[in-house]
PDB file of C-alpha atoms in Angstrom:
ATOM      1  CA  UNK A   1       2.687 -12.282   8.762  1.00 82.00           C
ATOM      2  CA  UNK A   2       2.266  -8.298   8.904  1.00 90.00           C
ATOM      3  CA  UNK A   3       4.696  -5.399   8.117  1.00 89.00           C
ATOM      4  CA  UNK A   4       3.552  -1.549   8.962  1.00 88.00           C
ATOM      5  CA  UNK A   5       6.025   1.079   8.266  1.00 79.00           C
ATOM      6  CA  UNK A   6       6.490   3.597   9.304  1.00 79.00           C
ATOM      7  CA  UNK A   7       9.663   6.442  10.154  1.00 71.00           C
ATOM      8  CA  UNK A   8      12.023   9.857   9.853  1.00 58.00           C
ATOM      9  CA  UNK A   9      11.683  12.152   6.412  1.00 56.00           C
ATOM     10  CA  UNK A  10      14.249  10.642   3.551  1.00 51.00           C
ATOM     11  CA  UNK A  11      15.912  13.224   4.701  1.00 56.00           C
ATOM     12  CA  UNK A  12      17.442  10.648   7.260  1.00 45.00           C
ATOM     13  CA  UNK A  13      17.292   7.602   5.676  1.00 47.00           C
ATOM     14  CA  UNK A  14      13.357   7.938   5.314  1.00 50.00           C
ATOM     15  CA  UNK A  15      11.107   6.343   2.281  1.00 58.00           C
ATOM     16  CA  UNK A  16       8.169   7.060   0.546  1.00 64.00           C
ATOM     17  CA  UNK A  17       6.301   4.097   2.415  1.00 77.00           C
ATOM     18  CA  UNK A  18       4.754   5.639   4.551  1.00 76.00           C
ATOM     19  CA  UNK A  19       2.130   3.924   6.021  1.00 81.00           C
ATOM     20  CA  UNK A  20       3.155   1.576   3.155  1.00 89.00           C
ATOM     21  CA  UNK A  21       1.741  -2.937   4.330  1.00 94.00           C
ATOM     22  CA  UNK A  22       2.329  -6.197   3.359  1.00 95.00           C
ATOM     23  CA  UNK A  23       0.260  -8.685   4.454  1.00 97.00           C
ATOM     24  CA  UNK A  24       0.701 -12.417   4.445  1.00 97.00           C
ATOM     25  CA  UNK A  25      -2.589 -14.231   4.905  1.00 97.00           C
ATOM     26  CA  UNK A  26      -3.677 -18.521   4.967  1.00 97.00           C
ATOM     27  CA  UNK A  27      -0.485 -19.308   3.833  1.00 96.00           C
ATOM     28  CA  UNK A  28       0.181 -17.156   0.707  1.00 98.00           C
ATOM     29  CA  UNK A  29       1.379 -13.668   0.157  1.00 98.00           C
ATOM     30  CA  UNK A  30      -1.206 -11.303  -0.680  1.00 98.00           C
ATOM     31  CA  UNK A  31      -0.041  -7.084  -0.141  1.00 98.00           C
ATOM     32  CA  UNK A  32       3.986  -7.026  -1.168  1.00 96.00           C
ATOM     33  CA  UNK A  33       6.320  -4.456  -1.954  1.00 90.00           C
ATOM     34  CA  UNK A  34       7.772  -3.980  -5.178  1.00 92.00           C
ATOM     35  CA  UNK A  35      11.580  -3.748  -4.288  1.00 89.00           C
ATOM     36  CA  UNK A  36      14.275  -3.060  -6.873  1.00 90.00           C
ATOM     37  CA  UNK A  37      15.292  -4.045  -9.746  1.00 94.00           C
ATOM     38  CA  UNK A  38      18.422  -2.361  -9.747  1.00 94.00           C
ATOM     39  CA  UNK A  39      20.953   0.662  -9.521  1.00 93.00           C
ATOM     40  CA  UNK A  40      20.400   2.214 -11.886  1.00 94.00           C
ATOM     41  CA  UNK A  41      18.773   5.465 -12.337  1.00 93.00           C
ATOM     42  CA  UNK A  42      15.841   5.089 -14.576  1.00 94.00           C
ATOM     43  CA  UNK A  43      12.236   5.183 -14.562  1.00 95.00           C
ATOM     44  CA  UNK A  44      12.827   0.798 -12.429  1.00 95.00           C
ATOM     45  CA  UNK A  45      14.058   2.915  -9.497  1.00 93.00           C
ATOM     46  CA  UNK A  46      11.728   6.299  -9.369  1.00 90.00           C
ATOM     47  CA  UNK A  47       9.039   3.651  -9.654  1.00 91.00           C
ATOM     48  CA  UNK A  48      10.508   1.573  -6.647  1.00 90.00           C
ATOM     49  CA  UNK A  49      11.516   4.481  -4.440  1.00 86.00           C
ATOM     50  CA  UNK A  50       7.581   6.468  -5.459  1.00 89.00           C
ATOM     51  CA  UNK A  51       4.535   6.006  -2.703  1.00 90.00           C
ATOM     52  CA  UNK A  52       3.015   4.356  -5.804  1.00 92.00           C
ATOM     53  CA  UNK A  53       4.831   0.980  -5.266  1.00 93.00           C
ATOM     54  CA  UNK A  54       3.893   0.523  -2.131  1.00 93.00           C
ATOM     55  CA  UNK A  55       0.333   0.018  -0.634  1.00 95.00           C
ATOM     56  CA  UNK A  56      -0.097   2.968   1.236  1.00 95.00           C
ATOM     57  CA  UNK A  57      -2.440   6.161   0.906  1.00 96.00           C
ATOM     58  CA  UNK A  58      -1.207   8.825  -1.178  1.00 95.00           C
ATOM     59  CA  UNK A  59      -2.195  12.041  -2.201  1.00 96.00           C
ATOM     60  CA  UNK A  60      -2.629  12.561  -5.456  1.00 96.00           C
ATOM     61  CA  UNK A  61       0.010  15.811  -6.807  1.00 93.00           C
ATOM     62  CA  UNK A  62       2.385  15.240  -4.448  1.00 91.00           C
ATOM     63  CA  UNK A  63       4.552  12.880  -5.768  1.00 81.00           C
ATOM     64  CA  UNK A  64       7.659  14.581  -2.823  1.00 80.00           C
ATOM     65  CA  UNK A  65       5.675  14.180   0.038  1.00 85.00           C
ATOM     66  CA  UNK A  66       8.337  13.365   2.253  1.00 83.00           C
ATOM     67  CA  UNK A  67       6.762  13.798   6.427  1.00 85.00           C
ATOM     68  CA  UNK A  68       8.353  12.304   9.197  1.00 85.00           C
ATOM     69  CA  UNK A  69       5.453   9.621  10.353  1.00 87.00           C
ATOM     70  CA  UNK A  70       4.748   8.763  14.152  1.00 90.00           C
ATOM     71  CA  UNK A  71       3.952   5.352  14.987  1.00 91.00           C
ATOM     72  CA  UNK A  72       0.993   3.857  17.599  1.00 94.00           C
ATOM     73  CA  UNK A  73      -0.121   0.609  19.153  1.00 95.00           C
ATOM     74  CA  UNK A  74      -3.306   0.190  19.793  1.00 97.00           C
ATOM     75  CA  UNK A  75      -3.156  -3.914  20.815  1.00 96.00           C
ATOM     76  CA  UNK A  76      -1.277  -6.253  18.763  1.00 94.00           C
ATOM     77  CA  UNK A  77      -3.125  -6.296  15.605  1.00 95.00           C
ATOM     78  CA  UNK A  78      -4.523  -2.929  15.268  1.00 97.00           C
ATOM     79  CA  UNK A  79      -1.770   1.002  15.361  1.00 96.00           C
ATOM     80  CA  UNK A  80      -2.466   4.246  13.542  1.00 96.00           C
ATOM     81  CA  UNK A  81       0.453   5.968  11.773  1.00 94.00           C
ATOM     82  CA  UNK A  82       0.404   9.532  11.107  1.00 94.00           C
ATOM     83  CA  UNK A  83       2.566  11.961   9.279  1.00 93.00           C
ATOM     84  CA  UNK A  84       2.268  15.906   8.196  1.00 93.00           C
ATOM     85  CA  UNK A  85       3.835  18.079   6.066  1.00 91.00           C
ATOM     86  CA  UNK A  86       4.541  20.266   3.053  1.00 91.00           C
ATOM     87  CA  UNK A  87      -0.309  21.187   3.911  1.00 95.00           C
ATOM     88  CA  UNK A  88      -0.956  17.492   3.940  1.00 96.00           C
ATOM     89  CA  UNK A  89      -1.656  15.343   6.316  1.00 96.00           C
ATOM     90  CA  UNK A  90      -2.879  12.011   6.923  1.00 95.00           C
ATOM     91  CA  UNK A  91      -3.760   9.524   9.400  1.00 97.00           C
ATOM     92  CA  UNK A  92      -4.499   4.730   8.771  1.00 96.00           C
ATOM     93  CA  UNK A  93      -5.760   2.886  11.128  1.00 98.00           C
ATOM     94  CA  UNK A  94      -4.575  -0.731  10.571  1.00 97.00           C
ATOM     95  CA  UNK A  95      -6.536  -3.583  11.679  1.00 97.00           C
ATOM     96  CA  UNK A  96      -4.603  -7.498  11.367  1.00 96.00           C
ATOM     97  CA  UNK A  97      -6.170 -10.494  11.340  1.00 95.00           C
ATOM     98  CA  UNK A  98      -5.123 -13.882   9.815  1.00 95.00           C
ATOM     99  CA  UNK A  99      -7.531 -13.297   7.175  1.00 98.00           C
ATOM    100  CA  UNK A 100      -8.529  -9.584   6.791  1.00 98.00           C
ATOM    101  CA  UNK A 101      -7.617  -6.344   6.944  1.00 98.00           C
ATOM    102  CA  UNK A 102      -9.305  -3.516   7.741  1.00 98.00           C
ATOM    103  CA  UNK A 103      -7.804   0.163   6.997  1.00 98.00           C
ATOM    104  CA  UNK A 104      -9.770   3.059   6.985  1.00 98.00           C
ATOM    105  CA  UNK A 105      -7.188   6.596   5.748  1.00 97.00           C
ATOM    106  CA  UNK A 106      -8.484  10.568   6.030  1.00 98.00           C
ATOM    107  CA  UNK A 107      -5.826  12.773   4.296  1.00 98.00           C
ATOM    108  CA  UNK A 108      -5.725  16.767   3.495  1.00 97.00           C
ATOM    109  CA  UNK A 109      -4.938  18.906   1.442  1.00 97.00           C
ATOM    110  CA  UNK A 110      -4.838  16.915  -1.697  1.00 97.00           C
ATOM    111  CA  UNK A 111      -8.016  17.159  -3.984  1.00 97.00           C
ATOM    112  CA  UNK A 112      -7.570  13.148  -4.484  1.00 97.00           C
ATOM    113  CA  UNK A 113      -6.373   9.981  -3.297  1.00 97.00           C
ATOM    114  CA  UNK A 114      -5.277   6.497  -3.764  1.00 97.00           C
ATOM    115  CA  UNK A 115      -4.786   3.421  -1.867  1.00 97.00           C
ATOM    116  CA  UNK A 116      -3.285   1.384  -3.680  1.00 97.00           C
ATOM    117  CA  UNK A 117      -2.958  -2.748  -2.781  1.00 98.00           C
ATOM    118  CA  UNK A 118       0.366  -3.349  -4.464  1.00 97.00           C
ATOM    119  CA  UNK A 119      -0.616  -7.079  -4.943  1.00 98.00           C
ATOM    120  CA  UNK A 120       1.936 -10.116  -5.061  1.00 98.00           C
ATOM    121  CA  UNK A 121       3.163 -12.272  -8.013  1.00 98.00           C
ATOM    122  CA  UNK A 122       0.272 -14.272  -8.552  1.00 98.00           C
ATOM    123  CA  UNK A 123      -2.420 -12.706  -8.011  1.00 98.00           C
ATOM    124  CA  UNK A 124      -5.108 -11.949 -11.282  1.00 98.00           C
ATOM    125  CA  UNK A 125      -7.085  -8.796 -10.368  1.00 98.00           C
ATOM    126  CA  UNK A 126     -11.709  -9.895 -10.643  1.00 97.00           C
ATOM    127  CA  UNK A 127     -13.940  -6.968 -10.412  1.00 95.00           C
ATOM    128  CA  UNK A 128     -14.357  -7.090  -6.578  1.00 96.00           C
ATOM    129  CA  UNK A 129     -10.293  -8.001  -5.731  1.00 98.00           C
ATOM    130  CA  UNK A 130      -7.854 -10.758  -7.074  1.00 98.00           C
ATOM    131  CA  UNK A 131      -7.455 -14.761  -6.696  1.00 98.00           C
ATOM    132  CA  UNK A 132      -4.810 -16.375  -6.169  1.00 98.00           C
ATOM    133  CA  UNK A 133      -4.959 -19.746  -8.327  1.00 97.00           C
ATOM    134  CA  UNK A 134      -1.804 -21.927  -7.060  1.00 96.00           C
ATOM    135  CA  UNK A 135      -2.736 -21.134  -3.314  1.00 97.00           C
ATOM    136  CA  UNK A 136      -6.448 -21.274  -4.593  1.00 98.00           C
ATOM    137  CA  UNK A 137      -7.552 -18.025  -2.786  1.00 98.00           C
ATOM    138  CA  UNK A 138      -9.855 -15.225  -3.437  1.00 98.00           C
ATOM    139  CA  UNK A 139      -9.358 -12.187  -2.197  1.00 98.00           C
ATOM    140  CA  UNK A 140     -12.080  -9.517  -1.750  1.00 98.00           C
ATOM    141  CA  UNK A 141     -11.729  -5.940  -1.751  1.00 98.00           C
ATOM    142  CA  UNK A 142     -14.069  -3.623  -0.623  1.00 96.00           C
ATOM    143  CA  UNK A 143     -13.297  -0.342  -1.562  1.00 92.00           C
ATOM    144  CA  UNK A 144     -15.024   2.429  -3.847  1.00 82.00           C
ATOM    145  CA  UNK A 145     -13.527   3.179  -7.505  1.00 87.00           C
ATOM    146  CA  UNK A 146     -11.515   0.178  -8.260  1.00 95.00           C
ATOM    147  CA  UNK A 147      -8.768   0.232 -10.304  1.00 97.00           C
ATOM    148  CA  UNK A 148      -6.617  -2.329 -11.759  1.00 98.00           C
ATOM    149  CA  UNK A 149      -2.590  -1.074 -12.817  1.00 98.00           C
ATOM    150  CA  UNK A 150      -0.411  -3.468 -14.178  1.00 98.00           C
ATOM    151  CA  UNK A 151       3.196  -2.919 -12.561  1.00 97.00           C
ATOM    152  CA  UNK A 152       5.849  -5.130 -12.336  1.00 97.00           C
ATOM    153  CA  UNK A 153       7.892  -6.218  -9.655  1.00 97.00           C
ATOM    154  CA  UNK A 154      11.227  -7.219  -9.160  1.00 96.00           C
ATOM    155  CA  UNK A 155      11.232 -10.200  -7.141  1.00 94.00           C
ATOM    156  CA  UNK A 156      15.450 -11.305  -7.335  1.00 95.00           C
ATOM    157  CA  UNK A 157      18.316  -8.702  -8.690  1.00 95.00           C
ATOM    158  CA  UNK A 158      17.601  -7.334 -11.982  1.00 95.00           C
ATOM    159  CA  UNK A 159      14.177  -9.839 -11.950  1.00 96.00           C
ATOM    160  CA  UNK A 160      10.948  -8.525 -13.036  1.00 96.00           C
ATOM    161  CA  UNK A 161       7.778 -10.299 -13.053  1.00 97.00           C
ATOM    162  CA  UNK A 162       4.702  -9.142 -13.887  1.00 97.00           C
ATOM    163  CA  UNK A 163       1.600  -7.966 -10.869  1.00 98.00           C
ATOM    164  CA  UNK A 164      -1.057  -5.858  -9.962  1.00 98.00           C
ATOM    165  CA  UNK A 165      -2.326  -1.952  -8.607  1.00 98.00           C
ATOM    166  CA  UNK A 166      -5.336  -3.050  -6.601  1.00 98.00           C
ATOM    167  CA  UNK A 167      -6.300   1.736  -6.297  1.00 98.00           C
ATOM    168  CA  UNK A 168      -8.869   1.859  -4.565  1.00 97.00           C
ATOM    169  CA  UNK A 169      -9.595   6.621  -5.570  1.00 96.00           C
ATOM    170  CA  UNK A 170     -11.208   8.589  -3.485  1.00 97.00           C
ATOM    171  CA  UNK A 171     -11.832  12.726  -3.989  1.00 97.00           C
ATOM    172  CA  UNK A 172     -11.755  15.442  -0.677  1.00 97.00           C
ATOM    173  CA  UNK A 173     -14.544  17.517   0.533  1.00 96.00           C
ATOM    174  CA  UNK A 174     -14.094  20.435   2.294  1.00 94.00           C
ATOM    175  CA  UNK A 175     -13.459  18.163   5.480  1.00 95.00           C
ATOM    176  CA  UNK A 176     -10.823  16.720   3.685  1.00 97.00           C
ATOM    177  CA  UNK A 177     -10.318  12.531   1.940  1.00 98.00           C
ATOM    178  CA  UNK A 178     -11.306   9.471   3.843  1.00 97.00           C
ATOM    179  CA  UNK A 179     -11.367   6.116   3.267  1.00 97.00           C
ATOM    180  CA  UNK A 180     -12.506   2.673   4.792  1.00 97.00           C
ATOM    181  CA  UNK A 181     -11.134  -0.479   2.922  1.00 97.00           C
ATOM    182  CA  UNK A 182     -11.489  -4.481   3.806  1.00 98.00           C
ATOM    183  CA  UNK A 183      -9.714  -6.903   2.056  1.00 98.00           C
ATOM    184  CA  UNK A 184      -9.835 -10.607   2.246  1.00 98.00           C
ATOM    185  CA  UNK A 185      -8.789 -13.902   1.579  1.00 98.00           C
ATOM    186  CA  UNK A 186     -10.777 -16.776   1.893  1.00 98.00           C
ATOM    187  CA  UNK A 187      -9.930 -20.545   0.577  1.00 98.00           C
ATOM    188  CA  UNK A 188     -11.473 -20.602  -3.492  1.00 93.00           C
ATOM    189  CA  UNK A 189     -14.585 -22.363  -3.610  1.00 83.00           C
TER     190      UNK A 189
END
């Protein structure tokens, strides 16, 4: 099971989750969105509506980036989403398989970029990915400069649980930024 989000900008009922991925492998949620804690305007509401709360390719320093995103199907399991606004452009190619996810991101207009991998609750970070002890699964993430950031997931109305955002970071050169990341789920030995 997977989703890949694209669509209109905020003015037309869009969200900042363009290019966002949710993904289940071997019957277990691997990547999930953070959800909404409540409609109270505060830090949790602001976070839930940000790019950082989704598995997206974020141009650092442009939290209000609000494009109209196009999606294109290459096959039943391969897609490309692309957008451009305010001097920034992104392209994300996603290839889904039952236990493997390959994501190739390209961007211009920002000096630093972050691929956010919002792990579903239950996953704990390791040096090269994460483990889900209850499900008996290991996630390997092949990316440079990975950093684990503790966040909250809002699994029900006004319920917050600990979760992790694994971030792959890349700096732009004169041609922009480019990063390819492979996520693989296997049973834990």
